[in-house]
Coordinates of C-alpha atoms in Angstrom, one line a residue:
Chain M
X2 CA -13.8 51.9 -29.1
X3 CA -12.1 48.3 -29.0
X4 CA -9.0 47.9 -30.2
X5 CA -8.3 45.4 -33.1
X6 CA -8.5 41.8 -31.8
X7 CA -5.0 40.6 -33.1
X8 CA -5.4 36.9 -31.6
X9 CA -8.3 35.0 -29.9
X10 CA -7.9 31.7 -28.2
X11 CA -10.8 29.8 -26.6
X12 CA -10.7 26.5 -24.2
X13 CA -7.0 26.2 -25.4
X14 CA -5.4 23.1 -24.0
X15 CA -2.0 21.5 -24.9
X16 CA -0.4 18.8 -23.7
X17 CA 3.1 17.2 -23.8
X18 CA 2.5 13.3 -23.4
X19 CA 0.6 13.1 -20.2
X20 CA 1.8 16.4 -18.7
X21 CA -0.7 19.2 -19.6
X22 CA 1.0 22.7 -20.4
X23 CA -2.1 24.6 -21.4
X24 CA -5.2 23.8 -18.8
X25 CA -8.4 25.7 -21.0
X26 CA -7.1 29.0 -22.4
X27 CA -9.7 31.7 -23.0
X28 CA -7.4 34.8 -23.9
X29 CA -8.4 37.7 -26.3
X30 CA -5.0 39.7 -27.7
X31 CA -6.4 43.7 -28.8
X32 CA -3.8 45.3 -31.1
X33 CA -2.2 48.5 -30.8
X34 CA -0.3 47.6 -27.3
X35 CA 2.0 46.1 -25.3
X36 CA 1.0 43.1 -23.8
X37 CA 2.7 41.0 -21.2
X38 CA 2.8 38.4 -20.8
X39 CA 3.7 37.0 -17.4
X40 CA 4.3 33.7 -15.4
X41 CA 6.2 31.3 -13.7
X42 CA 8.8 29.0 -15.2
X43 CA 6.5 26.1 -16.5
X44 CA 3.7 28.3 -16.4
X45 CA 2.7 27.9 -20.4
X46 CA 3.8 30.9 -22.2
X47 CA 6.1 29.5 -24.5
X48 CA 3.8 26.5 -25.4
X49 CA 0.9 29.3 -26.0
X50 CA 3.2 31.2 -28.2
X51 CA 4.3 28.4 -30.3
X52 CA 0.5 27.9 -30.7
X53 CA -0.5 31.1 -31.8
X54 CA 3.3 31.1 -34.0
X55 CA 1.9 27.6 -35.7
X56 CA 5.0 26.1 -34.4
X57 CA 3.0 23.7 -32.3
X58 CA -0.5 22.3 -34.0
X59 CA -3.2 23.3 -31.9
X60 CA -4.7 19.5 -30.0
X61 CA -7.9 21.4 -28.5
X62 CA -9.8 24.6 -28.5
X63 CA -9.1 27.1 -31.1
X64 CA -7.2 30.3 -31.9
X65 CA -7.8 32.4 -34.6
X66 CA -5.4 35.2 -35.6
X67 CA -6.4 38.7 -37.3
X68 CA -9.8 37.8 -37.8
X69 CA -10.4 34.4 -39.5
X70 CA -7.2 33.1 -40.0
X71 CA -5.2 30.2 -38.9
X72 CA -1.7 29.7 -36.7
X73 CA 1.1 28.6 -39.0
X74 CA -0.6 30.2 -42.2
X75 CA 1.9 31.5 -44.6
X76 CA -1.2 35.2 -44.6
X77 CA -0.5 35.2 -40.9
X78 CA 3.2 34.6 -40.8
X79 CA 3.8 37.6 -43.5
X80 CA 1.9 40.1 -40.6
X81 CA 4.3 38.6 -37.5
X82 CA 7.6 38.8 -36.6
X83 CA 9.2 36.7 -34.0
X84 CA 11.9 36.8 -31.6
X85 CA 11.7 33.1 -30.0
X86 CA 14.1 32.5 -26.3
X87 CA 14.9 29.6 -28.4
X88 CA 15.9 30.1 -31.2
X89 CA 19.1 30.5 -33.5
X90 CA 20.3 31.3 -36.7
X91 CA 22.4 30.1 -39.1
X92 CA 25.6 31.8 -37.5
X93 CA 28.0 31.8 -39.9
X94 CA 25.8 34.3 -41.9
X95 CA 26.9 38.2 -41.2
X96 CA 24.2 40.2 -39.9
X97 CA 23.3 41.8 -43.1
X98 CA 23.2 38.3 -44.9
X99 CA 21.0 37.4 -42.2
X100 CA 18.7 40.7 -42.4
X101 CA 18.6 40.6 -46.4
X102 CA 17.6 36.2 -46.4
X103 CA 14.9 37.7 -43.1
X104 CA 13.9 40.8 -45.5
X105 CA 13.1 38.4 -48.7
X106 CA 10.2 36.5 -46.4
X107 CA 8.2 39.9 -46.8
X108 CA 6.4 41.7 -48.9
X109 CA 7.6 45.4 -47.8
X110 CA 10.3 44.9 -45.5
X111 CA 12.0 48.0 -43.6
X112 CA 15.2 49.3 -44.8
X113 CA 18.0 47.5 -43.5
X114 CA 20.0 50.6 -43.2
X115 CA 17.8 52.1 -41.2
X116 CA 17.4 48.9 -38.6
X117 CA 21.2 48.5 -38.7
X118 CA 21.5 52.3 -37.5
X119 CA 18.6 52.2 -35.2
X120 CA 19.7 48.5 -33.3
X121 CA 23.6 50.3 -33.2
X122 CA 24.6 47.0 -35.5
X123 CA 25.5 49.6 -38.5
X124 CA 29.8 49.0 -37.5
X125 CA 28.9 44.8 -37.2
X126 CA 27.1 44.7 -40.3
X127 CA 29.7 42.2 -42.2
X128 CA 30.4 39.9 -38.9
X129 CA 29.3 36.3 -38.8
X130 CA 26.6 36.4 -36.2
X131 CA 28.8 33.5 -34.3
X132 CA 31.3 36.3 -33.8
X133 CA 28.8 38.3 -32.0
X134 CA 28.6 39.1 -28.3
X135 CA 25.2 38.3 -26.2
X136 CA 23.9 41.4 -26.7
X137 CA 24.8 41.9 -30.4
X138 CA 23.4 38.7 -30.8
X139 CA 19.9 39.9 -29.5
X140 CA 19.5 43.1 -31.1
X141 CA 20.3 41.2 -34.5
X142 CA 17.6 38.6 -33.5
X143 CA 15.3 42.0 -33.0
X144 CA 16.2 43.0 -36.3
X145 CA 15.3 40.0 -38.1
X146 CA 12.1 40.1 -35.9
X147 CA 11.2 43.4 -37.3
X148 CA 12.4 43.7 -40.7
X149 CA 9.1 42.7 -42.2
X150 CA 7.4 45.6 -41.0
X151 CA 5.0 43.0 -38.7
X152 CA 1.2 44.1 -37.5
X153 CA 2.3 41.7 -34.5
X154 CA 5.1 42.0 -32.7
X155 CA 6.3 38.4 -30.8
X156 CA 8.9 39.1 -28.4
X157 CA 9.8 35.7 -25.7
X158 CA 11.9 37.0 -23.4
X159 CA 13.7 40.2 -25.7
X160 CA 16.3 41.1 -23.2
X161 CA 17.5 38.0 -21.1
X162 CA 21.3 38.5 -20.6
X163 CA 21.7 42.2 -21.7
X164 CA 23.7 44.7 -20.0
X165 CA 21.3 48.0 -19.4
X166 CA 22.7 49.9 -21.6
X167 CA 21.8 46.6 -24.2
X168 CA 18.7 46.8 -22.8
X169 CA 17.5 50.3 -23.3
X170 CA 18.8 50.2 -26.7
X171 CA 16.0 47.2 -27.4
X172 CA 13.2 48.9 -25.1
X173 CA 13.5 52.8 -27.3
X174 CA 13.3 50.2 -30.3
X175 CA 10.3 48.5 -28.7
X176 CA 9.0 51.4 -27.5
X177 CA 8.7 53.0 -31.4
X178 CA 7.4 50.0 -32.5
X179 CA 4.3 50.6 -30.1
X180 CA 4.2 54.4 -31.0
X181 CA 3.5 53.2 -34.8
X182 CA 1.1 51.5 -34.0
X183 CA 2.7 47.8 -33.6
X184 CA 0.7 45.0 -31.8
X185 CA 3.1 43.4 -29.4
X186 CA 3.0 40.5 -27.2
X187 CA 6.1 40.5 -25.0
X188 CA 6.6 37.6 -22.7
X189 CA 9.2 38.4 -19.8
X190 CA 10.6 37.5 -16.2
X191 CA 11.3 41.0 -15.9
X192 CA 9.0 42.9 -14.1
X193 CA 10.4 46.4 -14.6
X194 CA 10.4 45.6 -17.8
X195 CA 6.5 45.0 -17.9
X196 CA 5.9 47.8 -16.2
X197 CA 7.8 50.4 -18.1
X198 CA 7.1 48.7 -21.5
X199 CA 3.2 46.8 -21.0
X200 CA -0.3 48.4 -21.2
X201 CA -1.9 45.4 -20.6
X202 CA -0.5 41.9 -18.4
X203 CA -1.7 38.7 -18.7
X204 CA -0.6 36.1 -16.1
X205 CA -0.2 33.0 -16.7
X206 CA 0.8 30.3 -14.1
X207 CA -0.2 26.1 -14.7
X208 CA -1.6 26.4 -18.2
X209 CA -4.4 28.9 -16.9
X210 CA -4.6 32.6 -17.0
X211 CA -4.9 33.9 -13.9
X212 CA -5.8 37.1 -13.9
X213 CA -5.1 40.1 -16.5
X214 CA -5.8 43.7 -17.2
X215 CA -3.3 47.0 -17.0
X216 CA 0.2 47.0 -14.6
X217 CA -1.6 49.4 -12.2
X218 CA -5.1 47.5 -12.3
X219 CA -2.9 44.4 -11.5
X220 CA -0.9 45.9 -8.8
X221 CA -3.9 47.4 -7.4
X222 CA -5.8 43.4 -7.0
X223 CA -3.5 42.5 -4.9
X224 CA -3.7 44.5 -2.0
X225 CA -0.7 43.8 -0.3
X226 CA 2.5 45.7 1.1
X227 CA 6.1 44.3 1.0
X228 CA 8.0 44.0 4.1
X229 CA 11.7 43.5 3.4
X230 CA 14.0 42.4 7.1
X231 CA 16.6 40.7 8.6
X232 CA 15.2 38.2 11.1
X233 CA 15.8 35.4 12.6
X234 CA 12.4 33.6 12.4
X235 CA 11.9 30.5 10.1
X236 CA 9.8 30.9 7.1
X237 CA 7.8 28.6 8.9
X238 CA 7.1 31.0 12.0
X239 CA 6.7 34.0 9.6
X240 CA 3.9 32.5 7.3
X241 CA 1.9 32.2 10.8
X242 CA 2.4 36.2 11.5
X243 CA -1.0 38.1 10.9
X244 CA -2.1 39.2 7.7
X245 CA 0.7 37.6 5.5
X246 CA 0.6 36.6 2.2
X247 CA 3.5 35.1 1.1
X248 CA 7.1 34.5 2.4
X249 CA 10.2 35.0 -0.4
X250 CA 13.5 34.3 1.1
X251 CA 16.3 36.7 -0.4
X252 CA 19.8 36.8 -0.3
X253 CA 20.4 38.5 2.6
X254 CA 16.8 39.9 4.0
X255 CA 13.3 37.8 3.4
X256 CA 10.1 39.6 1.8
X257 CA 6.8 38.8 3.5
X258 CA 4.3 40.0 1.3
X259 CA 1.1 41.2 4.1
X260 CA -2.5 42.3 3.5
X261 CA -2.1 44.6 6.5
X262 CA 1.5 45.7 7.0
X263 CA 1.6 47.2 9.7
X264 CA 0.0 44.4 11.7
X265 CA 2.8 41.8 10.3
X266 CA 5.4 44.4 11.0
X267 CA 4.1 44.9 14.6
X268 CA 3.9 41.0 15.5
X269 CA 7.4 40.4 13.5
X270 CA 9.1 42.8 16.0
X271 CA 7.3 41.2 19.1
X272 CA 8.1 37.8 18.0
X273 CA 12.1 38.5 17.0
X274 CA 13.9 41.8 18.6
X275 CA 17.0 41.2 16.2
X276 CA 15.2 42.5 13.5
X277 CA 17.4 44.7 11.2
X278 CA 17.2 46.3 8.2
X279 CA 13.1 46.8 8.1
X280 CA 11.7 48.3 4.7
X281 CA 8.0 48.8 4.1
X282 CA 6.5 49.8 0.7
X283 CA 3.4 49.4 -1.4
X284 CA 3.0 46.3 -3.5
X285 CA 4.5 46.7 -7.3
X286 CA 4.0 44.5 -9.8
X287 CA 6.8 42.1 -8.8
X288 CA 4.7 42.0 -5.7
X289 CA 1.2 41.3 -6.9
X290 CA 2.9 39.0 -9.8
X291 CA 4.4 36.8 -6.9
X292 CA 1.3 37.2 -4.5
X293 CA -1.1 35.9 -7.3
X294 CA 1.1 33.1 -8.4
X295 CA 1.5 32.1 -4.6
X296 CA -1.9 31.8 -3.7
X297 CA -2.9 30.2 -6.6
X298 CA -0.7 27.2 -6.0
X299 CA -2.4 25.8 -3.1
X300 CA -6.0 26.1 -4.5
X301 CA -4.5 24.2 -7.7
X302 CA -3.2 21.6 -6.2
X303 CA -5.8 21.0 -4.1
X304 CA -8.1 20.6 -6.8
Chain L
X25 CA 7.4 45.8 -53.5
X26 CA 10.2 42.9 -52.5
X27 CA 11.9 41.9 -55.4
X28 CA 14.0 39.3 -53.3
X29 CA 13.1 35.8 -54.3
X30 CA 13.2 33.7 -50.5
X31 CA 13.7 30.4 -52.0
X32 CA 17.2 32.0 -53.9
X33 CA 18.1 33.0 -50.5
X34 CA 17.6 30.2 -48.8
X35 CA 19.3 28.1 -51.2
X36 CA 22.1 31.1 -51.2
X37 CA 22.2 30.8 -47.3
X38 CA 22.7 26.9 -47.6
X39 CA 25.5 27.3 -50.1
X40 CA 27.3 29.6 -48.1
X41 CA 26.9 27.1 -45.3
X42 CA 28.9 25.3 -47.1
X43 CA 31.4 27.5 -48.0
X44 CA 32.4 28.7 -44.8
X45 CA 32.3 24.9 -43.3
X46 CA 35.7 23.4 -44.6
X47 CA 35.8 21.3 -42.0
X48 CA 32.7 19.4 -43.2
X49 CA 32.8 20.1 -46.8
X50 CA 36.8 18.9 -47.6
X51 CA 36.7 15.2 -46.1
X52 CA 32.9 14.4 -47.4
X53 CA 34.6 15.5 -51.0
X54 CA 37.7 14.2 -50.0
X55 CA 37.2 10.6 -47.9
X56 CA 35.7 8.9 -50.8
X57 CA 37.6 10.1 -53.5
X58 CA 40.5 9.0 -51.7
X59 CA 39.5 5.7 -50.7
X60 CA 39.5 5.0 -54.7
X61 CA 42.6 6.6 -55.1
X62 CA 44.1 4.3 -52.9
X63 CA 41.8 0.7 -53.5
X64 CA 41.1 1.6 -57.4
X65 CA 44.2 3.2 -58.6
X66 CA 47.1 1.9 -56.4
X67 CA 45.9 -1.7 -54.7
X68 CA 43.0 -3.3 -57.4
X69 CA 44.7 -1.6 -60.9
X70 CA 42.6 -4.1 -63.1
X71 CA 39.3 -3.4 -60.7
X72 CA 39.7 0.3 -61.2
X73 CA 35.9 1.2 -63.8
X74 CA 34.0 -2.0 -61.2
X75 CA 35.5 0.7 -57.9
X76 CA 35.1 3.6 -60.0
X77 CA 31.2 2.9 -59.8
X78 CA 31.1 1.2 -56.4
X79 CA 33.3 3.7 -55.0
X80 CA 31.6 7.1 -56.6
X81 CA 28.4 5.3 -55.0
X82 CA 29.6 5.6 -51.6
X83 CA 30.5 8.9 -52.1
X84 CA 27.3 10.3 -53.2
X85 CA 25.5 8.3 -50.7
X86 CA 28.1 9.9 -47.8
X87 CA 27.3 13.6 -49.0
X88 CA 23.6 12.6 -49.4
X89 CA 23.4 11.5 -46.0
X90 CA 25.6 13.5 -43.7
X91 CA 24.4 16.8 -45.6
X92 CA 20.7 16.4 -44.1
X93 CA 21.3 14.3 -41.7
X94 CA 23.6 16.0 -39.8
X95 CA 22.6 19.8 -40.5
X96 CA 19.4 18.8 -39.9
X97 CA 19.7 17.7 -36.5
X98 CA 22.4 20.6 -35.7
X99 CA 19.6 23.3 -36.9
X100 CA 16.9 21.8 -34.9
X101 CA 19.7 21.8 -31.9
X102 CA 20.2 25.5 -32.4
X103 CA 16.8 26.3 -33.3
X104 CA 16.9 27.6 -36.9
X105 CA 14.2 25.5 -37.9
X106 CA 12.3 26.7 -35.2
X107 CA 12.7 30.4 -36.1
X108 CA 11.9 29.5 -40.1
X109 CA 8.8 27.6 -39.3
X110 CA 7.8 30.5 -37.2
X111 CA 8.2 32.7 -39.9
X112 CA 7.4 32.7 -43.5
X113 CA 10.1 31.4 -45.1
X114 CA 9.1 28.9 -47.7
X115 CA 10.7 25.8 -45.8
X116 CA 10.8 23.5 -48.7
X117 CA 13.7 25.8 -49.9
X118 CA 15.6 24.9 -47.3
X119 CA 15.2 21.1 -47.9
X120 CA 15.7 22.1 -52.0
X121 CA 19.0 24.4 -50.7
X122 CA 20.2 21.5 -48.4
X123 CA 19.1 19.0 -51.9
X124 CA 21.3 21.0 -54.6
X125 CA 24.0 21.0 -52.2
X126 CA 24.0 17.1 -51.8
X127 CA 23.9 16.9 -55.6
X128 CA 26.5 19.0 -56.2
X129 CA 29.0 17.3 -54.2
X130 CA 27.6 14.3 -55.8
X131 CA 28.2 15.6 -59.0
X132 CA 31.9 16.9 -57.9
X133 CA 32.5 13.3 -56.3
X134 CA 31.8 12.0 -59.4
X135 CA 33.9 14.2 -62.1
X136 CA 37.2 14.3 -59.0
X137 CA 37.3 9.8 -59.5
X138 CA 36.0 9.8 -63.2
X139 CA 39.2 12.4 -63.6
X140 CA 41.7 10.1 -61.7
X141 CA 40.3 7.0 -63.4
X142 CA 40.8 8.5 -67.0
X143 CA 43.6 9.8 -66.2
X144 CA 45.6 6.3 -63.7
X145 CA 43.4 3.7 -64.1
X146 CA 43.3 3.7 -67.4
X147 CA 39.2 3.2 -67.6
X148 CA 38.1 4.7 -70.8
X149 CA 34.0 5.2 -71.9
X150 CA 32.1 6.7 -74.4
X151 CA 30.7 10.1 -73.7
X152 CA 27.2 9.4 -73.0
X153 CA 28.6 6.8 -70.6
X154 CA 30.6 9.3 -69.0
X155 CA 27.2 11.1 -68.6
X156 CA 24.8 8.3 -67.7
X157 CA 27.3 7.8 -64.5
X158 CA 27.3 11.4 -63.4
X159 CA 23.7 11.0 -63.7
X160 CA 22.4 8.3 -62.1
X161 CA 24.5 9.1 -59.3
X162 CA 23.5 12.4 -59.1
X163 CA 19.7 11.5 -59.3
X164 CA 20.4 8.0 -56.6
X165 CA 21.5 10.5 -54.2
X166 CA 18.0 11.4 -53.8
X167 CA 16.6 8.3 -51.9
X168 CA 19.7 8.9 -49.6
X169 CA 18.9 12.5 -49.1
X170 CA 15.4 11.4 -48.3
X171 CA 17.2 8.7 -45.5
X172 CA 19.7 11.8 -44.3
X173 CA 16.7 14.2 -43.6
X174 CA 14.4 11.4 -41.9
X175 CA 17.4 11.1 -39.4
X176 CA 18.1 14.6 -38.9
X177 CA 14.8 15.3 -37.6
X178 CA 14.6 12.2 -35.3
X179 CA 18.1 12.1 -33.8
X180 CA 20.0 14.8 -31.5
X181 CA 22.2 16.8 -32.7
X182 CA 25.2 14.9 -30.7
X183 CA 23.7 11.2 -32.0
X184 CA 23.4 12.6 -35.7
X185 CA 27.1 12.1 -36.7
X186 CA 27.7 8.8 -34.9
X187 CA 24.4 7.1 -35.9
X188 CA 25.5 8.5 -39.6
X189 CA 28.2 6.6 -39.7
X190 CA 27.1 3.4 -37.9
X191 CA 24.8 3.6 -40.8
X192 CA 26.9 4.4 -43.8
X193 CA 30.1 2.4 -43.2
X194 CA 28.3 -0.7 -42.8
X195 CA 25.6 -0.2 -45.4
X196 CA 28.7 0.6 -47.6
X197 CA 30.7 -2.1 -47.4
X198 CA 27.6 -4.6 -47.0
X199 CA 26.2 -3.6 -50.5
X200 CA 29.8 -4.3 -51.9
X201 CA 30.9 -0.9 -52.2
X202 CA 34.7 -1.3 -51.3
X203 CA 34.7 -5.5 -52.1
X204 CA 32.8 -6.6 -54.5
X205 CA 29.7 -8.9 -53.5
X206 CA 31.0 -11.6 -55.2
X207 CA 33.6 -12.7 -53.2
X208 CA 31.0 -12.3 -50.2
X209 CA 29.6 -15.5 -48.8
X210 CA 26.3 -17.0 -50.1
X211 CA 24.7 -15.9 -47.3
X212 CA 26.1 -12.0 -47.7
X213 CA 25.5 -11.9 -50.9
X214 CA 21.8 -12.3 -50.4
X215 CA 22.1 -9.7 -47.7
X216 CA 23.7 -6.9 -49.8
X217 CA 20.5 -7.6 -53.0
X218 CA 18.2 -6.0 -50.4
X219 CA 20.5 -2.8 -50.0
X220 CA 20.1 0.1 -51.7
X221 CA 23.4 1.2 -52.0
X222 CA 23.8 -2.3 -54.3
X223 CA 21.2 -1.3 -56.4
X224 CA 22.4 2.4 -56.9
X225 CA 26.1 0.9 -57.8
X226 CA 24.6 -1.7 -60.1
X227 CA 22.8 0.4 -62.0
X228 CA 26.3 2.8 -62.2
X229 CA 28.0 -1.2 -63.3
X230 CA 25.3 -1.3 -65.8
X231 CA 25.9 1.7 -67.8
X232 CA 29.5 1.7 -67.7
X233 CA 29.1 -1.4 -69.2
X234 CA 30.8 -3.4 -66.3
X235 CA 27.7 -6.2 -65.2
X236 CA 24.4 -5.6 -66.7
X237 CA 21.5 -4.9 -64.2
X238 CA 18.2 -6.0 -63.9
X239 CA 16.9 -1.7 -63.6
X240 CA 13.5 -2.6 -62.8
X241 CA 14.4 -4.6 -59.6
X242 CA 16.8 -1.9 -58.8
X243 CA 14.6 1.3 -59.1
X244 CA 11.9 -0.3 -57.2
X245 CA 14.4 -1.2 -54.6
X246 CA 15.5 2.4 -54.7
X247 CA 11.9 3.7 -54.9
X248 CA 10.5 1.6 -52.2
X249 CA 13.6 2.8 -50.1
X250 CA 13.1 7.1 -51.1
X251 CA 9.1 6.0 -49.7
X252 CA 9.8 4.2 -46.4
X253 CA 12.2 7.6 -45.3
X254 CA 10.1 10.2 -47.3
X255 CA 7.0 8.6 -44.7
X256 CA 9.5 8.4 -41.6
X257 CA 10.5 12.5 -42.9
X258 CA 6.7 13.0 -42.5
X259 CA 6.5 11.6 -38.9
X260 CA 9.5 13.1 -37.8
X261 CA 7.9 16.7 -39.3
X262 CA 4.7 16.2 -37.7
X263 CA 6.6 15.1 -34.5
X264 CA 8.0 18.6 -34.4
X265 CA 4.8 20.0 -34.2
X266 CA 3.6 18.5 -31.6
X267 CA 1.1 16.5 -33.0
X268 CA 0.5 13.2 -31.2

């Protein structure tokens, strides 16, 4: 059986004066998952979360959120929480000031005990948020996120700038979030993070979505391996080797992304014998995220 | 069931804003109650209930201003706004929060230079004029808190505070807040009728019984003024959301 429909945008377009951020959105959100949401810098995931937030007014198309009701509406607001890349607090509040002004918005907020011990902010409790370091600072943002017990989880990019250990402290928090049954749209650069975290990934890239369904259904589109050497050659000379994708120029090896492997890996040692350092796997989702995004480009601009 | 009222704290979180924000909240009390100290009690001793008025105008008028004005534009900056309009916190408490602050300095503006002129300049009133000032002062901050907001949501954070003050320097000593009008130029003196900050201390001159006022004119000029920022607040509010 289908799962809940949590958000439903149709023909969604949004633009910023004359530059258009969302190109004709069609995008159906189930609840009870993780989804990602993926894309490019400038891709439109930010704009289309401040339109399903109400941040933004919607110019055309539609969204509709749990059912029948608006973005923005005080009935929708009470069933998200948010956790925006942009935003801020008022930071000369302590985190429990913070959590207990965050807990009032809500008709049954969690315990704020409880958060505090979960998110480890139980010993920063009574610290002005200014006085907190990067990673304090995003697990308190979490907390606010979460304190109203949401239906709909909105997470734009959750663990930019954590340490790991930061990191796995917000993903076990994520994590039982989803295992009660939380609907949660998580928009991040990370692709390990998608994959460990998502059951379903949209990608985005130019306003559109591009293609979407589960990490393995994603990685399994794009049926490409991932060469990773030391050469010589231009990028130039390598896009003309058979079979290749994509060309991603690293720090200190480049990663050719080829439909056929072994034929690319057979032409690149023919055509440069100082190749060094030669690694060949199967495509993850890093790989099929940047081999979707890359050959979409062209097409669009040609259109 | 939350028994937590959001607008209480909202208004909580502004205060404590406040509180912990000496650096903003000592010279916006302090500048204009010293400026009186030292033109009403010390240079101007027979001027000192004309500057008590004009002076406790400016003041209300500074906390009125740089209270929105500038918070405003710093919270937009740092994205506050942007997380309370994403969630559902009632945002007119934050406006009412960032309000009853404004009109609480204005009221402690008030009581710190109707203190000092009691107590050195000699300027004595009756009771209910004693109140009718702290009023109308109080209540004329409102247009200017109206004016503070409209600029907070149109200007950056880094243009806030100088664009303030280009504005309320100027508009203070045009409306003959720190000189009387009267020894302005003809041509000056027509200039500071069509400022609000005239009309706010006129009506102050009125009910101390320093120079009737026509309150009519003046609360339509005040009026008028509140409307031309409450519709420039609307724009700058629907400018946030994106709507063209």
């Amino acid at each position: 059986m289908d799962k809940p429909v949590v958000a439903e945008c149709s023909a969604l377009h949004h633009d910023y004066g004359s530059t258009p951020a969302l190109a004709g959105i069609d995008l159906t959100l189930h609840g009870g998952r993780v989804t990602a949401l993926l894309g490019p810098n400038g891709a439109g995931k930010t704009t289309l979360i401040h339109l399903l937030l109400g941040i933004l007014s919607v110019q055309r198309g539609k969204i509709s959120l749990f059912g029948d009701l608006e973005p923005g509406r005080t009935e929708a607001q009470r069933r998200i929480g948010v956790m925006l890349q942009a935003s801020g607090v008022q930071d000369n509040l302590t985190v429990s000031e913070l959590l207990a002004l965050f807990a009032s918005f809500y008709p049954e907020p969690d315990s704020q005990i409880g958060l505090l011990d979960e998110l480890d902010l139980v010993d920063l409790a009574d610290r002005r948020f200014d006085r907190l370091s990067g990673g304090q600072k995003q697990r308190a943002l979490f907390a606010l996120a979460v304190v109203g017990r949401p239906d709909w989880l909105i997470l734009d990019e959750p663990t930019t700038g954590l340490d790991p250990a930061a990191r796995r402290i917000l993903w076990r928090a994520i994590e039982a979030r989803r295992r009660a049954g939380v609907s949660i749209l998580l928009c991040t650069h990370f692709m390990d993070e998608a994959q460990k975290l998502a059951d379903h990934v949209v990608v985005l890239d130019r306003g559109r979505v591009l293609d979407q369904g589960s990490p393995d259904a994603i990685r399994r589109r794009v049926p490409s391996d991932r060469i990773l050497a030391r050469t010589a050659l231009p990028k130039e000379k390598l896009r003309t080797l058979p079979a290749v994708q994509a060309v991603h120029a690293g720090e200190d090896r480049v990663e050719i992304l080829s439909r056929r492997g072994i034929d690319t890996v057979r032409a690149l040692l023919a055509a440069d014998d100082t190749v060094d350092d030669l690694e060949v796997a199967g495509a993850d989702l890093e790989t099929a995220f940047l081999a979707l995004t890359d050959s979409a480009q062209p097409e669009q601009e040609a259109a | 069931m939350n028994a937590a009222n959001p607008s209480i704290q909202l208004i909580r979180a502004q205060w404590l804003n406040l509180l912990r924000t000496p650096a903003y909240t000592l010279p916006t009390l302090l500048f204009p109650v010293m400026f009186y100290v030292f033109f009403g009690l010390l240079m101007l001793r027979g001027q000192s209930l004309w500057l008590l008025c004009t002076f406790a105008t400016f003041g209300v008028m500074g906390a009125a201003l740089f209270s929105f004005g500038v918070s405003i534009a710093t919270e937009r900056a740092q994205g506050w706004l942007l997380l309370l309009r994403a969630s559902p916190a009632p945002v007119s408490a934050v406006i009412a929060g960032k309000a009853f602050g404004a009109l609480l300095f204005a009221i402690v503006i008030v009581v710190m230079m109707a203190a000092l002129a009691a107590a050195f300049g000699e300027v004595r009133l009756e009771t209910s004029q004693w109140l009718g000032l702290a009023g109308i002062l109080t209540l004329g901050a409102l247009p200017f808190c109206l004016m503070g907001l409209a600029l907070g949501l149109w200007l950056s954070p880094n243009a806030a505070p100088a664009v303030l003050n280009i504005v309320y320097l100027p508009l203070g000593f045009l409306s003959g807040l720190w000189i009387p009008s009267t020894v302005f130029p003809g041509w000056l003196q027509s200039v500071a009728e069509w400022l609000p900050p005239y009309h706010l201390a006129a009506l102050a001159l009125d009910i101390t019984g320093a120079k009737p006022a026509d309150w009519g004119h003046s609360l339509a000029v005040l009026g008028v003024f509140g409307l031309v920022f409450a519709v420039m607040t609307a724009l700058g509010w629907r400018r946030l959301a994106g709507v063209s």
